[in-house]
Short mmCIF file of C-alpha atoms in Angstrom, two decimals:
data_model
loop_
_atom_site.label_atom_id
_atom_site.label_comp_id
_atom_site.label_asym_id
_atom_site.label_seq_id
_atom_site.Cartn_x
_atom_site.Cartn_y
_atom_site.Cartn_z
CA MET T 16 -17.06 124.23 173.49
CA PRO T 17 -18.94 127.42 174.19
CA GLN T 18 -22.57 126.97 175.54
CA PRO T 19 -25.28 129.04 173.63
CA ILE T 20 -27.10 129.61 177.18
CA ASP T 21 -25.51 132.38 179.22
CA VAL T 22 -26.08 134.86 181.56
CA GLY T 23 -29.24 136.98 180.78
CA SER T 24 -30.97 134.20 179.13
CA ILE T 25 -34.47 133.23 179.68
CA LEU T 26 -35.33 129.53 180.00
CA GLY T 27 -38.93 128.30 179.91
CA GLY T 28 -40.33 131.67 179.96
CA ARG T 29 -39.60 132.10 183.75
CA TYR T 30 -35.99 131.03 184.69
CA LYS T 31 -33.28 133.73 184.21
CA VAL T 32 -29.84 133.00 184.20
CA THR T 33 -28.03 135.34 186.60
CA GLY T 34 -24.49 133.77 187.03
CA ARG T 35 -22.06 131.17 185.93
CA ILE T 36 -20.71 128.83 188.51
CA LEU T 37 -18.42 126.38 186.74
CA ALA T 38 -17.93 124.10 183.72
CA SER T 39 -16.88 120.43 183.65
CA ALA T 40 -14.29 118.84 181.54
CA GLU T 41 -16.92 117.36 178.99
CA ASP T 42 -18.36 121.14 178.89
CA ASP T 43 -21.42 120.46 181.05
CA VAL T 44 -22.09 124.13 182.69
CA ILE T 45 -23.63 124.97 185.92
CA LEU T 46 -25.26 128.37 186.28
CA ASP T 47 -27.04 130.44 188.93
CA GLY T 48 -30.68 131.40 187.98
CA LEU T 49 -33.77 133.11 189.33
CA ASP T 50 -37.26 131.96 189.19
CA GLN T 51 -38.97 135.22 188.05
CA VAL T 52 -42.52 133.86 188.82
CA LEU T 53 -41.86 132.74 192.60
CA ASN T 54 -38.71 135.14 193.06
CA ARG T 55 -36.50 132.39 194.28
CA PRO T 56 -33.00 131.40 193.39
CA VAL T 57 -32.42 128.10 191.53
CA SER T 58 -29.48 126.16 190.04
CA ILE T 59 -29.32 125.31 186.46
CA LEU T 60 -27.25 122.39 184.69
CA VAL T 61 -26.64 122.80 180.93
CA SER T 62 -25.31 119.37 179.85
CA ALA T 63 -22.92 118.93 176.83
CA VAL T 64 -24.37 117.55 173.49
CA GLY T 65 -22.92 114.07 174.30
CA ASN T 66 -24.60 113.83 177.67
CA SER T 67 -28.02 115.13 177.10
CA GLN T 68 -29.31 111.50 176.83
CA TYR T 69 -27.90 110.97 180.23
CA LEU T 70 -29.29 114.06 181.84
CA THR T 71 -32.81 113.29 180.47
CA GLN T 72 -32.60 109.66 181.86
CA SER T 73 -31.25 110.65 185.17
CA ALA T 74 -33.92 113.25 185.66
CA ARG T 75 -36.63 110.84 184.83
CA GLU T 76 -35.27 108.28 187.19
CA VAL T 77 -34.97 110.90 190.02
CA ALA T 78 -38.58 111.96 189.57
CA THR T 79 -39.79 108.33 189.52
CA GLY T 80 -37.91 107.47 192.53
CA GLU T 81 -35.64 104.84 190.73
CA ARG T 82 -32.61 106.65 191.36
CA VAL T 83 -31.49 108.30 194.85
CA SER T 84 -30.37 111.86 194.51
CA ASN T 85 -30.18 115.10 196.54
CA VAL T 86 -31.38 117.07 193.69
CA SER T 87 -34.83 118.51 193.87
CA ILE T 88 -35.84 118.77 190.28
CA LEU T 89 -38.16 121.47 189.26
CA ASP T 90 -38.00 121.54 185.35
CA LEU T 91 -36.35 120.01 182.22
CA GLY T 92 -36.31 121.49 178.86
CA SER T 93 -34.36 121.97 175.68
CA GLN T 94 -33.26 125.39 173.98
CA GLU T 95 -31.12 125.77 171.04
CA ASN T 96 -29.93 122.17 170.92
CA SER T 97 -28.99 122.25 174.71
CA THR T 98 -30.77 120.29 177.37
CA TYR T 99 -30.96 122.07 180.72
CA LEU T 100 -32.22 120.99 184.11
CA ILE T 101 -33.79 123.43 186.64
CA ALA T 102 -33.45 122.32 190.34
CA ALA T 103 -33.55 123.90 193.83
CA ARG T 104 -30.26 125.42 195.05
CA THR T 105 -27.83 122.49 195.47
CA SER T 106 -24.05 121.63 195.29
CA PRO T 107 -22.50 121.43 191.81
CA ALA T 108 -21.12 117.97 192.64
CA ASP T 109 -24.93 116.76 192.98
CA LEU T 110 -25.82 118.23 189.75
CA LEU T 111 -22.88 116.89 187.69
CA ASP T 112 -23.81 113.50 189.14
CA LEU T 113 -26.85 113.47 186.93
CA VAL T 114 -24.85 113.44 183.65
CA VAL T 115 -23.35 110.09 184.76
CA PRO T 116 -25.27 107.31 183.34
CA SER T 117 -26.75 104.72 185.60
CA GLU T 118 -24.72 101.46 186.08
CA PRO T 119 -26.41 98.43 184.56
CA ALA T 120 -27.32 95.52 186.52
CA ALA T 121 -24.48 93.06 187.52
CA GLU T 122 -24.19 89.80 185.51
CA GLY T 123 -25.63 86.75 187.27
CA HIS T 124 -28.08 88.79 189.55
CA ASP T 125 -31.79 88.93 188.70
CA ALA T 126 -32.58 92.62 188.32
CA GLU T 127 -36.32 92.03 188.15
CA VAL T 128 -38.38 93.44 191.04
CA TYR T 129 -39.87 90.69 193.21
CA ARG T 130 -43.68 90.42 192.89
CA GLU T 131 -45.87 88.76 195.63
CA PRO T 132 -47.62 85.88 194.05
CA PHE T 133 -51.41 86.17 193.41
CA PHE T 134 -52.52 83.65 196.22
CA THR T 135 -51.18 85.86 198.91
CA ASP T 136 -54.98 86.06 200.16
CA THR T 137 -54.14 82.66 201.99
CA LEU T 138 -51.66 84.20 204.43
CA GLY T 139 -54.18 84.14 207.01
CA THR T 140 -54.29 80.69 207.30
CA GLU T 141 -50.61 80.79 207.91
CA ILE T 142 -51.10 83.17 210.88
CA PHE T 143 -53.71 80.70 212.57
CA GLY T 144 -51.39 77.85 212.42
CA SER T 145 -51.73 76.10 209.04
CA ALA T 146 -49.52 76.11 206.22
CA ARG T 147 -49.94 78.46 203.26
CA ASP T 148 -50.80 76.76 199.96
CA ALA T 149 -48.28 76.35 197.26
CA ALA T 150 -50.81 76.98 194.73
CA PRO T 151 -54.53 77.67 194.49
CA ALA T 152 -56.52 74.23 194.08
CA ALA T 153 -58.18 73.67 191.08
CA ALA T 154 -61.95 74.02 190.63
CA ALA T 155 -62.11 75.95 193.73
CA TYR T 156 -65.60 76.79 195.19
CA VAL T 157 -66.36 80.41 194.50
CA TYR T 158 -68.19 82.60 197.28
CA GLU T 159 -70.95 85.28 196.28
CA ASP T 160 -67.99 87.81 196.35
CA ASP T 161 -65.94 85.65 193.82
CA THR T 162 -63.35 84.89 196.58
CA PRO T 163 -61.84 81.35 195.76
CA LEU T 164 -62.17 78.68 198.68
CA THR T 165 -58.85 77.09 198.86
CA PRO T 166 -58.43 73.58 200.83
CA ALA T 167 -56.60 75.69 203.79
CA ARG T 168 -60.05 77.41 203.96
CA PRO T 169 -62.71 74.95 204.30
CA SER T 170 -66.41 75.86 204.33
CA PRO T 171 -67.82 76.35 207.80
CA ALA T 172 -70.60 74.15 209.03
CA VAL T 173 -74.17 75.78 209.21
CA ARG T 174 -75.64 75.61 212.52
CA ARG T 175 -78.93 77.22 213.62
CA ALA T 176 -79.31 78.97 216.95
CA PRO T 177 -82.16 77.68 219.34
CA VAL T 178 -85.26 79.69 219.72
CA ARG T 179 -85.77 80.77 223.21
CA PRO T 180 -89.43 79.94 224.32
CA LEU T 181 -91.72 82.58 225.57
CA ALA T 182 -93.05 82.46 229.19
CA GLY T 183 -95.73 80.02 229.69
CA GLN T 184 -94.96 78.14 226.16
CA PRO T 185 -93.25 74.76 225.97
CA ALA T 186 -89.91 74.71 224.61
CA ALA T 187 -89.65 73.36 221.23
CA PRO T 188 -86.88 70.79 220.25
CA PRO T 189 -84.37 72.16 217.63
CA ALA T 190 -84.93 71.08 214.12
CA PRO T 191 -82.69 68.36 213.05
CA THR T 192 -79.99 69.14 210.66
CA ALA T 193 -77.80 67.08 208.22
CA ALA T 194 -74.24 67.21 209.02
CA VAL T 195 -72.44 67.30 205.59
CA PRO T 196 -68.66 67.45 205.38
CA ALA T 197 -67.06 70.39 203.82
CA THR T 198 -65.14 69.56 200.58
CA PRO T 199 -62.98 72.07 198.57
CA ALA T 200 -64.72 71.80 195.41
CA GLY T 201 -68.27 70.56 196.56
CA PRO T 202 -71.31 72.61 196.86
CA ARG T 203 -71.89 74.43 200.26
CA PRO T 204 -73.53 72.37 203.10
CA VAL T 205 -77.41 72.98 203.13
CA PRO T 206 -79.37 72.18 206.42
CA ALA T 207 -81.80 69.32 206.07
CA ALA T 208 -85.40 70.59 206.29
CA ALA T 209 -87.69 69.52 209.13
CA PRO T 210 -91.02 67.59 208.59
CA ALA T 211 -94.03 69.91 208.08
CA PRO T 212 -95.97 68.41 211.17
CA ALA T 213 -92.73 69.35 213.43
CA ALA T 214 -93.18 72.85 211.98
CA ALA T 215 -96.71 73.26 213.16
CA THR T 216 -95.73 72.07 216.81
CA THR T 217 -92.78 73.92 217.24
CA ALA T 218 -94.04 77.14 215.70
CA THR T 219 -94.05 79.92 218.59
CA PRO T 220 -96.76 83.03 217.88
CA LYS T 221 -95.12 86.23 218.00
CA VAL T 222 -98.28 87.95 219.25
CA THR T 223 -100.26 86.69 222.41
CA LEU T 224 -103.94 87.21 222.06
CA TRP T 225 -106.12 88.64 224.94
CA GLY T 226 -109.10 86.82 226.49
CA ASP T 227 -112.33 88.12 227.37
CA ASP T 228 -111.07 88.59 231.03
CA ASP T 229 -108.26 90.68 229.97
CA TYR T 230 -110.70 93.67 228.82
CA GLY T 231 -112.49 94.13 232.31
CA SER T 232 -116.17 94.21 233.06
CA THR T 233 -118.63 95.89 230.91
CA ASN T 234 -119.70 98.17 234.03
CA ASP T 235 -116.28 100.02 233.51
CA LEU T 236 -117.14 101.04 229.89
CA GLN T 237 -120.76 102.19 230.85
CA ASP T 238 -121.61 105.85 230.62
CA ALA T 239 -120.95 107.65 233.85
CA SER T 240 -124.26 109.33 234.01
CA GLY T 241 -125.75 106.46 236.04
CA ASP T 242 -128.47 105.45 233.82
CA GLY T 243 -127.06 101.77 233.60
CA GLY T 244 -127.56 101.53 229.97
CA ALA T 245 -125.35 99.85 227.35
CA ALA T 246 -121.78 100.31 227.20
CA ARG T 247 -120.40 103.60 225.70
CA LYS T 248 -119.91 103.72 222.19
CA GLY T 249 -116.60 104.46 220.62
CA GLY T 250 -115.92 108.23 220.04
CA THR T 251 -118.30 109.41 223.07
CA PHE T 252 -116.45 111.20 225.62
CA PRO T 253 -117.21 110.06 229.31
CA ALA T 254 -119.68 112.30 231.34
CA ALA T 255 -117.29 112.33 234.26
CA ALA T 256 -114.55 113.83 232.06
CA LEU T 257 -117.12 116.20 230.47
CA ALA T 258 -118.15 117.59 233.94
CA ALA T 259 -114.46 118.02 234.68
CA SER T 260 -114.11 119.95 231.48
CA ASP T 261 -117.03 122.07 232.45
CA SER T 262 -115.60 122.88 235.77
CA TYR T 263 -112.40 123.90 234.08
CA GLU T 264 -113.94 126.02 231.69
CA THR T 265 -115.70 127.89 234.46
CA ASP T 266 -112.67 128.36 236.41
CA ALA T 267 -110.92 129.66 233.34
CA GLY T 268 -113.55 131.98 232.38
CA GLU T 269 -113.34 133.65 235.81
CA ALA T 270 -109.63 133.96 235.58
CA ALA T 271 -109.91 135.42 232.17
CA ASP T 272 -112.56 138.02 233.41
CA ASP T 273 -110.12 139.00 236.32
CA THR T 274 -107.08 139.39 233.83
CA GLU T 275 -109.50 141.64 231.56
CA GLU T 276 -110.30 143.92 234.60
CA ASP T 277 -106.61 144.28 235.53
CA THR T 278 -105.82 145.05 231.87
CA ASP T 279 -108.42 147.64 231.66
CA ASP T 280 -107.29 149.34 234.58
CA ASP T 281 -103.83 149.46 233.21
CA THR T 282 -104.97 150.60 229.89
CA ASP T 283 -106.93 153.51 231.82
CA ASP T 284 -103.74 154.71 233.60
CA GLY T 285 -101.67 154.45 230.35
CA ASN T 286 -104.48 156.61 228.46
CA ALA T 287 -104.51 159.29 231.27
CA PRO T 288 -103.74 162.76 229.86
CA ARG T 289 -100.28 164.02 230.42
CA THR T 290 -100.10 167.84 230.80
CA GLY T 291 -96.33 168.14 230.98
CA GLY T 292 -95.93 167.33 227.30
CA ARG T 293 -98.70 169.74 226.17
CA TRP T 294 -96.99 172.69 227.94
CA LEU T 295 -93.73 171.83 226.44
CA THR T 296 -95.17 171.84 222.77
CA GLY T 297 -97.20 175.14 223.47
CA ILE T 298 -93.92 176.85 224.60
CA ILE T 299 -92.06 175.67 221.38
CA VAL T 300 -94.86 176.72 219.06
CA SER T 301 -94.89 180.34 220.84
CA VAL T 302 -91.19 180.94 220.25
CA LEU T 303 -91.41 179.87 216.56
CA ILE T 304 -94.21 182.32 216.13
CA VAL T 305 -92.31 185.26 217.84
CA ALA T 306 -89.35 184.68 215.76
CA ALA T 307 -91.37 184.57 212.42
CA LEU T 308 -92.96 187.81 213.52
CA VAL T 309 -89.62 189.45 214.10
CA PHE T 310 -88.18 188.29 210.74
CA ALA T 311 -91.18 189.67 208.98
CA VAL T 312 -91.28 192.83 210.50
CA SER T 313 -87.51 193.38 209.85
CA HIS T 314 -87.87 192.76 206.22
CA ILE T 315 -90.95 194.82 205.69
CA GLY T 316 -89.29 197.84 207.24
CA GLY T 317 -86.57 197.62 204.62
CA LEU T 318 -88.90 197.71 201.76
CA PHE T 319 -89.52 201.46 202.58
CA ASN T 320 -85.85 202.37 202.69
CA GLY T 321 -84.76 203.00 198.99
CA GLY T 322 -81.11 203.31 199.71
CA THR T 323 -80.86 199.88 201.24
CA VAL T 324 -83.08 198.37 198.28
CA ALA T 325 -80.53 200.10 195.68
CA GLN T 326 -77.37 198.71 197.45
CA GLY T 327 -79.01 195.30 197.58
CA ASP T 328 -79.41 195.57 193.88
CA LYS T 329 -75.67 196.66 193.33
CA THR T 330 -74.56 193.74 195.53
CA THR T 331 -76.77 191.37 193.55
CA ALA T 332 -75.19 192.63 190.14
CA SER T 333 -71.79 192.36 191.46
CA ALA T 334 -72.24 188.67 192.47
CA ALA T 335 -73.82 188.02 189.04
CA GLN T 336 -70.68 189.39 187.46
CA GLN T 337 -68.42 187.27 189.63
CA SER T 338 -70.45 184.13 188.71
CA THR T 339 -70.16 184.88 184.87
CA GLY T 340 -66.25 185.48 185.26
CA ALA T 341 -65.86 182.03 187.14
CA GLN T 342 -67.83 180.22 184.36
CA ALA T 343 -65.67 181.90 181.74
CA THR T 344 -62.53 180.90 183.75
CA SER T 345 -63.47 177.27 184.03
CA ALA T 346 -64.54 177.16 180.34
CA VAL T 347 -60.80 177.65 179.44
CA PRO T 348 -59.44 173.90 178.75
CA ALA T 349 -56.61 172.86 180.85
CA PRO T 350 -53.24 172.22 179.17
CA ALA T 351 -52.76 168.48 177.93
CA ALA T 352 -50.53 166.11 179.81
CA VAL T 353 -46.87 165.53 178.12
CA PRO T 354 -46.23 161.57 178.24
CA PRO T 355 -42.52 161.14 179.55
CA VAL T 356 -40.02 159.71 176.99
CA ILE T 357 -36.48 158.57 178.37
CA ALA T 358 -33.31 160.21 176.54
CA ARG T 359 -30.46 158.74 178.70
CA LEU T 360 -29.39 157.22 182.14
CA THR T 361 -26.58 159.02 183.91
CA ASP T 362 -24.64 157.70 187.15
CA ILE T 363 -24.36 160.95 189.31
CA THR T 364 -22.88 159.29 192.43
CA ASN T 365 -20.81 161.33 194.45
CA TYR T 366 -17.98 159.24 196.13
CA LEU T 367 -16.20 160.19 199.35
CA PRO T 368 -12.68 161.86 198.97
CA GLY T 369 -9.94 159.30 198.36
CA GLN T 370 -12.43 156.54 197.61
CA THR T 371 -12.35 154.28 194.35
CA HIS T 372 -15.28 154.59 191.79
CA PHE T 373 -16.27 151.04 191.65
CA ASN T 374 -18.94 151.34 189.34
CA ASP T 375 -16.87 152.68 186.38
CA MET T 376 -16.33 149.19 185.41
CA PHE T 377 -19.96 148.73 184.54
CA MET T 378 -20.60 152.09 183.07
CA PRO T 379 -20.90 150.45 179.44
CA ARG T 380 -23.78 148.42 180.83
CA LEU T 381 -25.68 151.28 182.16
CA PRO T 382 -27.99 151.98 179.10
CA ASP T 383 -29.22 148.23 179.74
CA ALA T 384 -31.44 149.68 182.54
CA VAL T 385 -33.62 152.02 180.34
CA ASP T 386 -33.62 149.68 177.10
CA GLY T 387 -36.95 148.34 177.52
CA ASN T 388 -35.74 144.79 177.67
CA LYS T 389 -35.88 142.94 181.14
CA GLY T 390 -33.64 140.41 179.97
CA THR T 391 -30.49 142.67 180.29
CA TYR T 392 -29.67 144.54 183.45
CA TRP T 393 -27.05 146.93 184.85
CA PRO T 394 -25.17 145.65 187.85
CA THR T 395 -22.95 147.17 190.60
CA VAL T 396 -19.97 145.70 192.43
CA GLU T 397 -20.77 143.60 195.33
CA PHE T 398 -20.17 145.21 198.62
CA SER T 399 -19.56 143.73 202.14
CA ASN T 400 -22.30 145.68 203.81
CA ASP T 401 -25.56 147.62 202.84
CA THR T 402 -23.65 150.99 203.44
CA PHE T 403 -21.63 150.74 200.27
CA ALA T 404 -18.60 149.72 202.47
CA GLY T 405 -17.73 153.49 203.14
CA ALA T 406 -17.14 154.45 199.53
CA THR T 407 -20.03 156.66 199.36
CA ASP T 408 -23.27 157.64 200.94
CA SER T 409 -25.51 156.83 198.04
CA ILE T 410 -25.78 155.55 194.45
CA ASP T 411 -27.67 158.20 192.42
CA LEU T 412 -29.06 157.43 188.86
CA ALA T 413 -30.48 160.46 186.81
CA ILE T 414 -33.27 159.67 184.17
CA GLU T 415 -33.30 162.55 181.54
CA LEU T 416 -36.43 162.98 179.70
CA LYS T 417 -36.63 164.39 176.26
CA GLN T 418 -38.76 167.16 177.52
CA GLU T 419 -40.46 168.42 180.73
CA SER T 420 -43.19 165.86 181.15
CA THR T 421 -46.29 164.94 183.45
CA ILE T 422 -44.94 162.17 185.93
CA SER T 423 -47.68 159.46 187.03
CA SER T 424 -45.63 156.65 187.99
CA VAL T 425 -41.89 155.41 188.33
CA THR T 426 -41.33 151.58 188.03
CA ILE T 427 -38.16 149.75 188.89
CA ASN T 428 -37.36 146.11 188.06
CA GLN T 429 -34.51 144.52 189.69
CA ILE T 430 -33.00 141.01 190.14
CA ALA T 431 -32.32 138.80 193.11
CA GLY T 432 -32.45 141.69 195.57
CA SER T 433 -34.55 142.14 198.78
CA GLY T 434 -34.63 144.94 201.22
CA GLY T 435 -32.38 148.04 201.04
CA GLN T 436 -33.86 151.49 200.93
CA PHE T 437 -34.29 154.24 198.25
CA ASN T 438 -35.99 157.49 197.42
CA ILE T 439 -37.20 159.22 194.03
CA PHE T 440 -36.93 162.87 193.22
CA THR T 441 -37.80 165.12 190.50
CA ASN T 442 -35.57 168.16 189.23
CA SER T 443 -35.11 170.51 186.47
CA LYS T 444 -31.38 169.21 186.41
CA ALA T 445 -29.51 166.09 187.03
CA SER T 446 -28.73 166.93 190.75
CA LEU T 447 -30.18 166.30 194.02
CA ASP T 448 -29.69 169.98 194.90
CA GLY T 449 -33.15 171.67 194.88
CA ALA T 450 -34.81 168.35 193.91
CA ARG T 451 -38.34 167.41 195.05
CA LYS T 452 -39.03 164.12 196.54
CA ILE T 453 -41.87 162.41 195.34
CA GLY T 454 -41.72 158.86 197.20
CA SER T 455 -39.55 156.18 198.67
CA GLY T 456 -39.51 152.37 198.91
CA SER T 457 -37.80 149.21 199.48
CA PHE T 458 -37.44 146.17 197.48
CA SER T 459 -39.79 143.02 198.45
CA ALA T 460 -40.67 141.77 194.96
CA PRO T 461 -39.02 141.74 191.60
CA ASP T 462 -41.00 144.83 190.51
CA PHE T 463 -41.73 148.13 192.31
CA MET T 464 -43.97 150.86 191.25
CA LEU T 465 -44.62 154.28 192.76
CA LYS T 466 -47.40 156.33 191.83
CA ALA T 467 -46.88 160.07 191.86
CA ALA T 468 -49.34 162.89 193.03
CA SER T 469 -51.23 164.49 190.28
CA GLY T 470 -49.70 167.46 188.81
CA VAL T 471 -46.36 166.40 188.99
CA LYS T 472 -43.97 167.65 186.12
CA ALA T 473 -40.17 167.33 185.68
CA LYS T 474 -37.24 167.19 183.21
CA TYR T 475 -35.34 164.58 185.32
CA VAL T 476 -36.24 161.77 187.72
CA ILE T 477 -33.58 160.78 190.11
CA VAL T 478 -33.44 157.37 191.88
CA ASN T 479 -31.27 157.90 195.22
CA PHE T 480 -30.23 154.37 196.77
CA THR T 481 -29.28 155.12 200.25
CA GLN T 482 -29.17 151.47 201.40
CA LEU T 483 -28.32 148.39 199.37
CA PRO T 484 -30.49 145.30 198.96
CA ARG T 485 -29.20 141.81 199.68
CA LEU T 486 -28.65 139.64 197.07
CA GLN T 487 -29.42 136.04 196.71
CA PRO T 488 -27.50 134.36 195.07
CA PHE T 489 -23.90 136.33 195.31
CA LYS T 490 -20.45 135.49 194.22
CA VAL T 491 -18.21 137.16 196.83
CA TYR T 492 -20.36 139.83 198.81
CA PRO T 493 -24.12 139.76 199.59
CA PHE T 494 -24.99 143.35 199.02
CA GLY T 495 -25.35 145.17 195.66
CA LEU T 496 -27.93 146.18 192.79
CA LYS T 497 -29.00 144.55 189.67
CA ILE T 498 -31.23 146.75 187.92
CA ALA T 499 -32.92 145.09 184.95
CA GLU T 500 -35.23 148.17 184.01
CA ILE T 501 -36.56 151.83 184.93
CA SER T 502 -39.58 153.06 183.19
CA VAL T 503 -41.28 156.48 183.95
CA LYS T 504 -44.89 157.09 182.77
#
């Protein structure tokens, strides 16, 4: 049964069908395609109507990891009652495996996935030598973090670390604790409280108080003036320190005075008059005055020469006339630009003597390259090398415009090609003889645009392919052209 999806179709708004690979006995078709957004080749599987559900199920199983496959799925969709799958380039056998339904689970075998029991948190007890519980115990004690306490994990006994006594203090006996055996469902053991007289005797002060002897004699705190009076009050600076401060201030003042004197000496040296700069300034001013006097005398003398003045008037009048003429010329509006409109596309390739015109078989599809639809394209035959296999030196396409127009840009849209080399010419006839080259380029993306210099006008635009790009994918040979659209603006 023929498929509605064929070469030239666009799937999902971005995947273009570029070739047909094979069709299975059940009418499942494998196609070559191109991701026009990322410019990379893809494989396309269009399933038969009866296999659509199997393709959808297999794609979901591969995406979720339930089914092992070598296919890297990129997209899945439906168009014109046909289900298609977009994948990275892969073999047709792997693609056709996806339309085969998954085998059901064998009878007598449990196909349910094994699930770990909920009490696997007791596995740690098995690591340390105890057997893991078969099930959690009923009414298990619950920690503050809501973790159940099972019989395999008894509550640890609470012990209090002894307090190390300070130096000079008697060691206090540890407080007695009541040993309570741990039970799975019972409350957590609590240490027995020590008697209140016992707490008073064993309490150890955290701060050691100083005695009167620790502060030293009051003579150390008396004023250093020697009057033998009462102890110095808080906030009073000692006299000995004040004396030391006075001596420091005196020394510092003397040093500052010495520094000021040195600074004054340096300042005086710096402010000393420099006669060299004044002499240079005087010479420059004198030269300027002399030049001004010479200029003034020469112009004053010209005032008394009537002929010179009359000749100057004539020169001024001539300059005014030229300025007026230039303004009148600039006021004339420039001719309006004529937008180019394509009339037809012609193959003007010159084949070498004795060589077959290979592209004649695709001549009926030549108008597809200028029909304004990127979904259609004009191809050439596939060549074994990028120099046209010795059949010609170049492939030349002449775009005829309805009238001579202003050319601002030329855009070439191609499919699945990279590299190559081409030149773009303008001419008044469909020939390279006497043509003017306006640019050149190579294919590194699906679209190529050449911006022409300002003021280019022509009746014909000629694209001269001197080297073929490499096709990916290809059927037999890897070099050729697939021109989707050529536009001139």
